[in-house]
Tab-separated table of C-alpha atoms in Angstrom:
chain	number	residue	atom	x	y	z
A	1	UNK	CA	28.802	-12.433	19.795
A	2	UNK	CA	28.702	-15.944	18.331
A	3	UNK	CA	28.183	-18.790	20.771
A	4	UNK	CA	31.447	-20.487	19.757
A	5	UNK	CA	33.444	-17.355	20.510
A	6	UNK	CA	31.588	-17.043	23.786
A	7	UNK	CA	32.712	-20.495	24.858
A	8	UNK	CA	36.292	-19.848	23.780
A	9	UNK	CA	36.448	-16.617	25.748
A	10	UNK	CA	34.773	-18.224	28.722
A	11	UNK	CA	37.701	-20.540	29.371
A	12	UNK	CA	40.535	-18.221	28.363
A	13	UNK	CA	42.046	-15.649	30.637
A	14	UNK	CA	41.462	-12.274	29.013
A	15	UNK	CA	41.819	-8.675	30.149
A	16	UNK	CA	38.742	-7.017	31.580
A	17	UNK	CA	36.620	-5.452	28.884
A	18	UNK	CA	33.590	-3.194	28.793
A	19	UNK	CA	30.371	-5.211	28.990
A	20	UNK	CA	28.203	-4.790	25.918
A	21	UNK	CA	24.743	-6.148	25.211
A	22	UNK	CA	22.963	-6.801	21.950
A	23	UNK	CA	20.096	-4.344	21.533
A	24	UNK	CA	17.964	-2.948	18.745
A	25	UNK	CA	19.688	0.412	18.926
A	26	UNK	CA	23.117	-1.138	18.457
A	27	UNK	CA	22.282	-2.471	14.986
A	28	UNK	CA	20.446	0.526	13.541
A	29	UNK	CA	22.131	1.763	10.358
A	30	UNK	CA	22.614	5.333	9.351
A	31	UNK	CA	19.199	6.490	8.146
A	32	UNK	CA	20.425	9.259	5.868
A	33	UNK	CA	19.292	7.367	2.763
A	34	UNK	CA	16.929	4.594	1.751
A	35	UNK	CA	16.318	3.324	-1.766
A	36	UNK	CA	12.987	2.040	-2.999
A	37	UNK	CA	14.182	-1.498	-3.698
A	38	UNK	CA	15.208	-1.902	-0.071
A	39	UNK	CA	12.114	-0.211	1.347
A	40	UNK	CA	9.675	-2.556	-0.401
A	41	UNK	CA	11.418	-5.565	1.144
A	42	UNK	CA	9.679	-4.521	4.359
A	43	UNK	CA	6.508	-6.628	4.256
A	44	UNK	CA	4.220	-3.897	5.586
A	45	UNK	CA	5.470	-1.427	2.935
A	46	UNK	CA	4.953	-3.971	0.178
A	47	UNK	CA	1.477	-4.772	1.515
A	48	UNK	CA	0.496	-1.073	1.648
A	49	UNK	CA	1.733	-0.297	-1.870
A	50	UNK	CA	0.165	-3.449	-3.278
A	51	UNK	CA	-3.138	-2.622	-1.565
A	52	UNK	CA	-3.244	0.907	-2.991
A	53	UNK	CA	-2.114	-0.164	-6.470
A	54	UNK	CA	-4.533	-3.062	-6.817
A	55	UNK	CA	-7.441	-1.143	-5.266
A	56	UNK	CA	-7.154	1.719	-7.764
A	57	UNK	CA	-6.427	-0.480	-10.796
A	58	UNK	CA	-9.396	-2.763	-10.124
A	59	UNK	CA	-11.948	0.071	-9.925
A	60	UNK	CA	-14.214	0.539	-12.959
A	61	UNK	CA	-13.118	3.610	-14.898
A	62	UNK	CA	-14.790	5.107	-17.946
A	63	UNK	CA	-15.552	8.230	-19.971
A	64	UNK	CA	-18.844	10.017	-19.322
A	65	UNK	CA	-20.713	12.885	-20.931
A	66	UNK	CA	-22.877	15.232	-18.878
A	67	UNK	CA	-26.418	15.696	-20.173
A	68	UNK	CA	-28.398	18.977	-20.081
A	69	UNK	CA	-30.602	17.620	-17.269
A	70	UNK	CA	-27.549	16.811	-15.128
A	71	UNK	CA	-27.451	13.085	-15.865
A	72	UNK	CA	-24.255	11.434	-17.011
A	73	UNK	CA	-24.031	8.679	-19.591
A	74	UNK	CA	-21.121	6.461	-20.557
A	75	UNK	CA	-19.688	7.768	-23.825
A	76	UNK	CA	-18.415	4.693	-25.664
A	77	UNK	CA	-17.992	6.721	-28.872
A	78	UNK	CA	-15.438	9.074	-27.343
A	79	UNK	CA	-11.989	8.883	-28.921
A	80	UNK	CA	-10.226	8.006	-25.644
A	81	UNK	CA	-12.867	5.578	-24.335
A	82	UNK	CA	-10.884	2.444	-25.208
A	83	UNK	CA	-7.629	3.919	-23.877
A	84	UNK	CA	-9.085	4.475	-20.419
A	85	UNK	CA	-11.370	1.484	-20.134
A	86	UNK	CA	-9.377	-1.288	-21.816
A	87	UNK	CA	-5.933	-0.707	-23.351
A	88	UNK	CA	-3.919	2.495	-22.765
A	89	UNK	CA	-1.053	1.354	-25.006
A	90	UNK	CA	0.164	-1.541	-27.118
A	91	UNK	CA	1.746	-3.505	-24.258
A	92	UNK	CA	-0.406	-2.823	-21.184
A	93	UNK	CA	-4.013	-3.312	-20.213
A	94	UNK	CA	-5.926	-1.021	-17.914
A	95	UNK	CA	-5.025	-3.007	-14.766
A	96	UNK	CA	-1.246	-3.028	-15.225
A	97	UNK	CA	-1.313	0.591	-16.409
A	98	UNK	CA	-2.916	1.966	-13.239
A	99	UNK	CA	-0.904	-0.397	-11.047
A	100	UNK	CA	2.288	1.107	-12.457
A	101	UNK	CA	0.971	4.638	-11.923
A	102	UNK	CA	0.145	3.933	-8.275
A	103	UNK	CA	3.414	2.082	-7.687
A	104	UNK	CA	5.362	5.106	-8.942
A	105	UNK	CA	3.304	7.542	-6.868
A	106	UNK	CA	3.703	5.505	-3.680
A	107	UNK	CA	7.458	5.073	-4.048
A	108	UNK	CA	8.835	8.188	-5.761
A	109	UNK	CA	5.901	10.544	-5.191
A	110	UNK	CA	5.554	11.102	-8.955
A	111	UNK	CA	4.236	9.186	-11.943
A	112	UNK	CA	4.709	10.251	-15.553
A	113	UNK	CA	2.740	9.159	-18.621
A	114	UNK	CA	3.543	10.419	-22.120
A	115	UNK	CA	0.547	11.211	-24.333
A	116	UNK	CA	1.158	10.040	-27.894
A	117	UNK	CA	-1.108	11.870	-30.373
A	118	UNK	CA	-1.957	11.470	-34.029
A	119	UNK	CA	-1.798	14.239	-36.606
A	120	UNK	CA	-5.102	15.712	-35.436
A	121	UNK	CA	-4.026	15.841	-31.789
A	122	UNK	CA	-6.110	12.841	-30.721
A	123	UNK	CA	-4.472	10.723	-27.958
A	124	UNK	CA	-3.699	7.283	-29.372
A	125	UNK	CA	-1.439	5.834	-26.639
A	126	UNK	CA	-0.560	6.533	-23.016
A	127	UNK	CA	3.063	5.497	-22.335
A	128	UNK	CA	4.297	5.324	-18.705
A	129	UNK	CA	7.827	6.641	-18.121
A	130	UNK	CA	9.982	5.806	-15.134
A	131	UNK	CA	10.309	8.728	-12.692
A	132	UNK	CA	14.075	8.158	-12.754
A	133	UNK	CA	14.089	9.094	-16.449
A	134	UNK	CA	12.230	12.406	-16.106
A	135	UNK	CA	13.408	15.862	-15.040
A	136	UNK	CA	10.955	18.743	-14.678
A	137	UNK	CA	12.212	21.967	-16.275
A	138	UNK	CA	10.735	25.469	-16.048
A	139	UNK	CA	11.718	27.816	-18.865
A	140	UNK	CA	10.286	31.329	-19.060
A	141	UNK	CA	7.298	30.351	-16.962
A	142	UNK	CA	6.514	27.284	-19.064
A	143	UNK	CA	6.701	23.707	-17.776
A	144	UNK	CA	8.622	21.062	-19.727
A	145	UNK	CA	9.673	17.488	-19.076
A	146	UNK	CA	13.159	16.342	-20.039
A	147	UNK	CA	13.084	12.565	-20.634
A	148	UNK	CA	15.880	10.130	-21.376
A	149	UNK	CA	14.065	8.413	-24.238
A	150	UNK	CA	11.443	10.811	-25.608
A	151	UNK	CA	13.372	14.071	-25.475
A	152	UNK	CA	11.768	17.265	-24.204
A	153	UNK	CA	7.979	17.094	-23.843
A	154	UNK	CA	5.545	19.939	-23.442
A	155	UNK	CA	3.395	19.820	-20.291
A	156	UNK	CA	0.316	19.219	-22.454
A	157	UNK	CA	1.831	15.944	-23.654
A	158	UNK	CA	2.724	14.572	-20.218
A	159	UNK	CA	0.357	13.319	-17.545
A	160	UNK	CA	2.032	14.068	-14.211
A	161	UNK	CA	0.440	12.452	-11.166
A	162	UNK	CA	1.951	13.371	-7.811
A	163	UNK	CA	1.442	13.171	-4.072
A	164	UNK	CA	1.805	16.078	-1.680
A	165	UNK	CA	4.119	18.744	-3.064
A	166	UNK	CA	6.084	21.510	-1.405
A	167	UNK	CA	6.677	23.484	-4.601
A	168	UNK	CA	3.573	22.778	-6.687
A	169	UNK	CA	5.635	20.939	-9.308
A	170	UNK	CA	7.192	17.751	-7.898
A	171	UNK	CA	5.589	15.306	-5.507
A	172	UNK	CA	7.306	14.307	-2.265
A	173	UNK	CA	8.380	10.673	-2.039
A	174	UNK	CA	6.774	8.975	0.992
A	175	UNK	CA	9.792	6.694	1.263
A	176	UNK	CA	12.327	9.546	1.259
A	177	UNK	CA	10.221	11.676	3.582
A	178	UNK	CA	9.781	8.869	6.137
A	179	UNK	CA	13.121	7.122	5.676
A	180	UNK	CA	13.935	7.207	9.398
A	181	UNK	CA	10.819	5.245	10.322
A	182	UNK	CA	11.251	2.787	7.444
A	183	UNK	CA	14.928	2.245	8.228
A	184	UNK	CA	13.898	1.531	11.793
A	185	UNK	CA	11.443	-1.122	10.586
A	186	UNK	CA	14.079	-2.682	8.338
A	187	UNK	CA	16.499	-2.761	11.252
A	188	UNK	CA	13.961	-4.610	13.378
A	189	UNK	CA	13.558	-7.209	10.628
A	190	UNK	CA	17.329	-7.532	10.264
A	191	UNK	CA	17.696	-7.898	14.014
A	192	UNK	CA	15.141	-10.725	14.068
A	193	UNK	CA	16.743	-12.495	11.131
A	194	UNK	CA	20.211	-12.266	12.670
A	195	UNK	CA	19.029	-13.216	16.137
A	196	UNK	CA	17.216	-16.362	15.061
A	197	UNK	CA	19.545	-17.409	12.249
A	198	UNK	CA	22.989	-16.748	13.679
A	199	UNK	CA	22.155	-16.321	17.309
A	200	UNK	CA	19.816	-19.231	17.863
A	201	UNK	CA	20.420	-19.738	21.545
A	202	UNK	CA	20.408	-23.090	23.354
A	203	UNK	CA	18.376	-23.336	26.536
A	204	UNK	CA	21.448	-23.958	28.706
A	205	UNK	CA	25.231	-24.442	28.820
A	206	UNK	CA	27.661	-26.210	31.086
A	207	UNK	CA	30.613	-24.356	32.613
A	208	UNK	CA	33.723	-25.186	34.647
A	209	UNK	CA	36.013	-23.276	36.975
A	210	UNK	CA	39.157	-24.918	35.668
A	211	UNK	CA	41.118	-24.341	32.497
A	212	UNK	CA	40.576	-26.550	29.476
A	213	UNK	CA	43.205	-27.636	27.016
A	214	UNK	CA	43.311	-26.141	23.546
A	215	UNK	CA	42.265	-29.532	22.192
A	216	UNK	CA	39.235	-29.645	24.478
A	217	UNK	CA	38.200	-26.094	23.551
A	218	UNK	CA	38.544	-26.853	19.853
A	219	UNK	CA	36.468	-30.005	20.198
A	220	UNK	CA	33.862	-28.029	22.147
A	221	UNK	CA	33.703	-25.338	19.460
A	222	UNK	CA	33.231	-27.919	16.704
A	223	UNK	CA	30.508	-29.619	18.710
A	224	UNK	CA	28.593	-26.352	19.050
A	225	UNK	CA	29.017	-25.420	15.390
A	226	UNK	CA	27.844	-28.779	14.124
A	227	UNK	CA	25.047	-29.396	16.606
A	228	UNK	CA	23.657	-26.125	17.994
A	229	UNK	CA	24.153	-23.443	15.322
A	230	UNK	CA	20.747	-24.021	13.671
A	231	UNK	CA	17.424	-22.752	14.956
A	232	UNK	CA	15.915	-26.252	14.929
A	233	UNK	CA	18.408	-27.274	17.659
A	234	UNK	CA	17.952	-24.142	19.770
A	235	UNK	CA	16.177	-25.965	22.627
A	236	UNK	CA	18.415	-29.033	22.680
A	237	UNK	CA	20.338	-29.967	25.805
A	238	UNK	CA	24.057	-29.275	25.516
A	239	UNK	CA	26.327	-32.155	26.510
A	240	UNK	CA	29.878	-31.182	27.367
A	241	UNK	CA	32.781	-32.817	29.166
A	242	UNK	CA	35.766	-32.116	31.405
A	243	UNK	CA	33.656	-31.598	34.579
A	244	UNK	CA	31.430	-28.866	33.201
A	245	UNK	CA	28.414	-27.647	35.242
A	246	UNK	CA	24.960	-26.548	34.105
A	247	UNK	CA	24.198	-22.843	33.482
A	248	UNK	CA	21.002	-21.520	31.820
A	249	UNK	CA	21.115	-18.804	29.126
A	250	UNK	CA	18.392	-16.180	29.269
A	251	UNK	CA	17.207	-13.654	26.690
A	252	UNK	CA	17.645	-10.021	27.630
A	253	UNK	CA	14.606	-7.725	27.905
A	254	UNK	CA	15.886	-5.730	24.905
A	255	UNK	CA	15.869	-8.871	22.810
A	256	UNK	CA	12.452	-9.897	24.153
A	257	UNK	CA	10.896	-6.619	22.916
A	258	UNK	CA	11.465	-7.702	19.317
A	259	UNK	CA	7.839	-8.752	18.683
A	260	UNK	CA	6.357	-5.527	20.045
A	261	UNK	CA	8.837	-3.589	17.917
A	262	UNK	CA	7.648	-5.384	14.779
A	263	UNK	CA	4.054	-4.528	15.726
A	264	UNK	CA	4.940	-0.859	16.027
A	265	UNK	CA	6.671	-0.979	12.647
A	266	UNK	CA	3.401	-2.010	10.978
A	267	UNK	CA	1.594	0.888	12.636
A	268	UNK	CA	4.245	3.304	11.377
A	269	UNK	CA	3.825	2.125	7.773
A	270	UNK	CA	0.040	2.370	8.121
A	271	UNK	CA	0.439	6.019	9.128
A	272	UNK	CA	2.846	6.768	6.280
A	273	UNK	CA	0.511	5.452	3.573
A	274	UNK	CA	-2.710	6.402	5.404
A	275	UNK	CA	-3.972	2.810	5.372
A	276	UNK	CA	-6.052	1.163	8.149
A	277	UNK	CA	-3.812	-1.271	10.080
A	278	UNK	CA	-6.228	-4.169	9.581
A	279	UNK	CA	-5.615	-3.893	5.823
A	280	UNK	CA	-1.935	-4.561	6.530
A	281	UNK	CA	-3.031	-7.752	8.312
A	282	UNK	CA	-2.709	-6.216	11.780
A	283	UNK	CA	-5.934	-7.131	13.609
A	284	UNK	CA	-4.686	-6.415	17.127
A	285	UNK	CA	-6.897	-3.334	17.528
A	286	UNK	CA	-9.758	-4.259	15.207
A	287	UNK	CA	-13.212	-5.631	15.838
A	288	UNK	CA	-16.108	-6.674	13.634
A	289	UNK	CA	-17.838	-3.346	14.230
A	290	UNK	CA	-14.967	-0.998	13.420
A	291	UNK	CA	-13.504	-2.922	10.467
A	292	UNK	CA	-16.470	-2.029	8.238
A	293	UNK	CA	-16.193	1.635	9.200
A	294	UNK	CA	-12.426	1.623	8.635
A	295	UNK	CA	-12.937	0.041	5.227
A	296	UNK	CA	-15.271	2.862	4.203
A	297	UNK	CA	-12.825	5.423	5.593
A	298	UNK	CA	-10.146	3.783	3.441
A	299	UNK	CA	-12.166	4.696	0.343
A	300	UNK	CA	-13.023	8.206	1.529
A	301	UNK	CA	-9.751	9.346	3.067
A	302	UNK	CA	-7.136	7.159	1.360
A	303	UNK	CA	-8.276	6.259	-2.156
A	304	UNK	CA	-10.309	9.351	-3.059
A	305	UNK	CA	-7.346	11.796	-2.953
A	306	UNK	CA	-5.425	9.562	-5.382
A	307	UNK	CA	-8.452	9.089	-7.635
A	308	UNK	CA	-9.221	12.801	-7.696
A	309	UNK	CA	-5.637	13.653	-8.674
A	310	UNK	CA	-5.669	11.110	-11.492
A	311	UNK	CA	-9.103	12.197	-12.764
A	312	UNK	CA	-8.252	15.908	-12.739
A	313	UNK	CA	-4.955	15.454	-14.608
A	314	UNK	CA	-6.565	13.256	-17.274
A	315	UNK	CA	-9.631	15.473	-17.676
A	316	UNK	CA	-7.437	18.509	-18.215
A	317	UNK	CA	-4.993	17.032	-20.753
A	318	UNK	CA	-6.866	14.302	-22.644
A	319	UNK	CA	-9.875	16.318	-23.815
A	320	UNK	CA	-10.212	19.276	-26.139
A	321	UNK	CA	-10.808	22.668	-24.567
A	322	UNK	CA	-14.482	22.695	-25.572
A	323	UNK	CA	-14.985	19.255	-23.978
A	324	UNK	CA	-13.593	20.100	-20.553
A	325	UNK	CA	-16.421	20.124	-18.003
A	326	UNK	CA	-18.800	18.307	-20.336
A	327	UNK	CA	-16.904	15.082	-20.961
A	328	UNK	CA	-14.896	13.569	-18.133
A	329	UNK	CA	-13.156	10.476	-16.764
A	330	UNK	CA	-14.392	9.013	-13.512
A	331	UNK	CA	-13.662	6.037	-11.270
A	332	UNK	CA	-16.654	4.186	-9.825
A	333	UNK	CA	-16.167	3.476	-6.099
A	334	UNK	CA	-19.750	2.432	-5.344
A	335	UNK	CA	-18.751	-1.221	-5.095
A	336	UNK	CA	-16.268	-0.441	-2.305
A	337	UNK	CA	-18.740	1.700	-0.369
A	338	UNK	CA	-21.442	-0.928	-0.210
A	339	UNK	CA	-22.205	-2.236	3.258
A	340	UNK	CA	-23.212	-5.755	4.230
A	341	UNK	CA	-26.250	-7.469	2.648
A	342	UNK	CA	-28.659	-6.498	5.430
A	343	UNK	CA	-27.637	-2.833	5.362
A	344	UNK	CA	-27.859	-2.653	1.565
A	345	UNK	CA	-31.313	-4.261	1.469
A	346	UNK	CA	-32.657	-1.839	4.069
A	347	UNK	CA	-31.260	1.115	2.094
A	348	UNK	CA	-32.731	-0.205	-1.182
A	349	UNK	CA	-36.134	-0.712	0.442
A	350	UNK	CA	-36.150	2.893	1.614
A	351	UNK	CA	-35.044	4.091	-1.841
A	352	UNK	CA	-37.791	2.158	-3.684
A	353	UNK	CA	-40.632	3.002	-1.303
A	354	UNK	CA	-39.715	6.695	-1.387
A	355	UNK	CA	-39.551	6.772	-5.171
A	356	UNK	CA	-35.997	7.956	-5.762
A	357	UNK	CA	-34.806	4.607	-7.141
A	358	UNK	CA	-36.494	2.079	-9.398
A	359	UNK	CA	-36.249	-1.697	-9.076
A	360	UNK	CA	-33.962	-1.891	-12.107
A	361	UNK	CA	-31.670	0.794	-10.696
A	362	UNK	CA	-31.307	-1.300	-7.540
A	363	UNK	CA	-30.706	-4.453	-9.580
A	364	UNK	CA	-28.048	-2.657	-11.603
A	365	UNK	CA	-26.165	-1.731	-8.418
A	366	UNK	CA	-26.292	-5.394	-7.393
A	367	UNK	CA	-24.952	-6.428	-10.823
A	368	UNK	CA	-28.261	-8.044	-11.807
A	369	UNK	CA	-30.073	-7.823	-15.149
A	370	UNK	CA	-33.096	-5.573	-15.605
A	371	UNK	CA	-36.628	-6.955	-15.430
A	372	UNK	CA	-39.723	-5.966	-17.366
A	373	UNK	CA	-41.589	-3.152	-15.648
A	374	UNK	CA	-38.678	-2.498	-13.320
A	375	UNK	CA	-38.116	1.070	-14.493
A	376	UNK	CA	-41.240	2.369	-12.762
A	377	UNK	CA	-40.942	4.471	-9.635
A	378	UNK	CA	-43.222	3.770	-6.688
A	379	UNK	CA	-44.599	5.894	-3.872
A	380	UNK	CA	-46.565	4.974	-0.761
A	381	UNK	CA	-50.256	5.774	-1.160
A	382	UNK	CA	-50.646	7.125	2.373
A	383	UNK	CA	-48.207	9.961	1.618
A	384	UNK	CA	-49.253	13.397	0.371
A	385	UNK	CA	-48.118	17.034	0.500
A	386	UNK	CA	-48.802	19.507	3.304
A	387	UNK	CA	-50.957	21.578	0.908
A	388	UNK	CA	-53.091	18.554	0.120
A	389	UNK	CA	-53.709	17.904	3.816
A	390	UNK	CA	-55.005	21.450	4.169
A	391	UNK	CA	-57.368	21.016	1.207
A	392	UNK	CA	-58.772	17.781	2.567
A	393	UNK	CA	-59.494	19.457	5.914
A	394	UNK	CA	-61.617	22.119	4.163
C-alpha cells in the first residue's frame, strides 16, 4: 500500500476490511516457467555462469600425442592444433568459443558446435549453434541434428556437450530444473527493489482523531509525494498540520528478514551450479584456511566434469579412427591446483631431492625459462636400496 493512500484512508471513514501485511510470500510469482534472460538478471546466477565460463575458457588447451614410453608431447603439426589452441572459426578466438560453449551448457543444459570439414574430412572450422536452433532426431537408431540454418547434420559432424541427462541424448537445463529456487531468488530481489523504491518509509507520521477536509487531505498527499516518496528522504521528519500527533512507523519482521533471504538465495544458486559460495562473493562462512581447500575442490568437483565432457566429445569426433587413444585434446588445470608459494616450494624441494623432477621441470611449472644443466636429476647420497644395505653388512 502506498503511503499516500495510507494517509487518505487513515482520515476517511471506511468499512472494516481484512488486515493484510506485505510479506515475501505475497509477491511470489507463479514458478511454472522461467526463461534464461530473466534468470541471469539474478546477480548470483550471473556470477556463477560467468565464473564457470571464464574459468574453462582461460585454461590452456592443446593437442597432445602419446609416446611409446607413456610420455605426451604437444603436437603442433596436428591438423586441428590451431583450431583448439587459437582460432576455432573465422569470427571467434579460443576464449570466446569456450565461453559460449559453457554459457550454453549452464543455461540450456546443451551446447552444439557444427564441424565444418574439407573434401578430405579434415575439420577446418568449429561453428557454435544456438541450442534454440537445434532439435535432436533419432531415425532407425541413428542420431541426427535438425538445425534451422545448416539443415540436418549427422552426429559425426556435430559436437554435442551436455550436462546431466535423463535420456542419454539431451542435457537437463539447470535453470529449468531449479526454476522454483531461482524464481524465489528473483522474487526476493523484486521485493527489495519495490520496498526501497516505492515503499521507502519515513521514520514517523503525525495523526489526528478528527476529520480533515478534502483540501487538507489533498495538500497532505501532495506533500508526501513531493517530499517523502524517495529513498533519500526516508528518515526525514514529517511535518503536518491540522492538530496532527506523532506516530512512529515500524518495519514488520517479515520485511526485516529480507537480508537473510538474499543470503539464502546465494547459497541456493551455489548449490545449483556446484560452486563454492565464496566464489559468488559470499564470505559469511569462509575463512583463510578453508578457502584454499574450497578452491581446489572447485577444480576437482566442479570444473573437471565439464572439462572431461568437452575433451571426450572432441577426442571422439575430431580425430580419425586410427588416432583415437593416441592423439587427444586436454585442458591443463595445473595452474589452478597450485597452492601458495610456501606450499609449492616445499613440494618442489621434495620432488628435486627425491629425483622425480628436475630443476627445469620445476621452473617450467613456475613459468620460468630453463637454465643450463637444469635437466639433471638429483638424489641424496645417503640413500640406497635395501639390498645394498645387506651387502654392506656382509
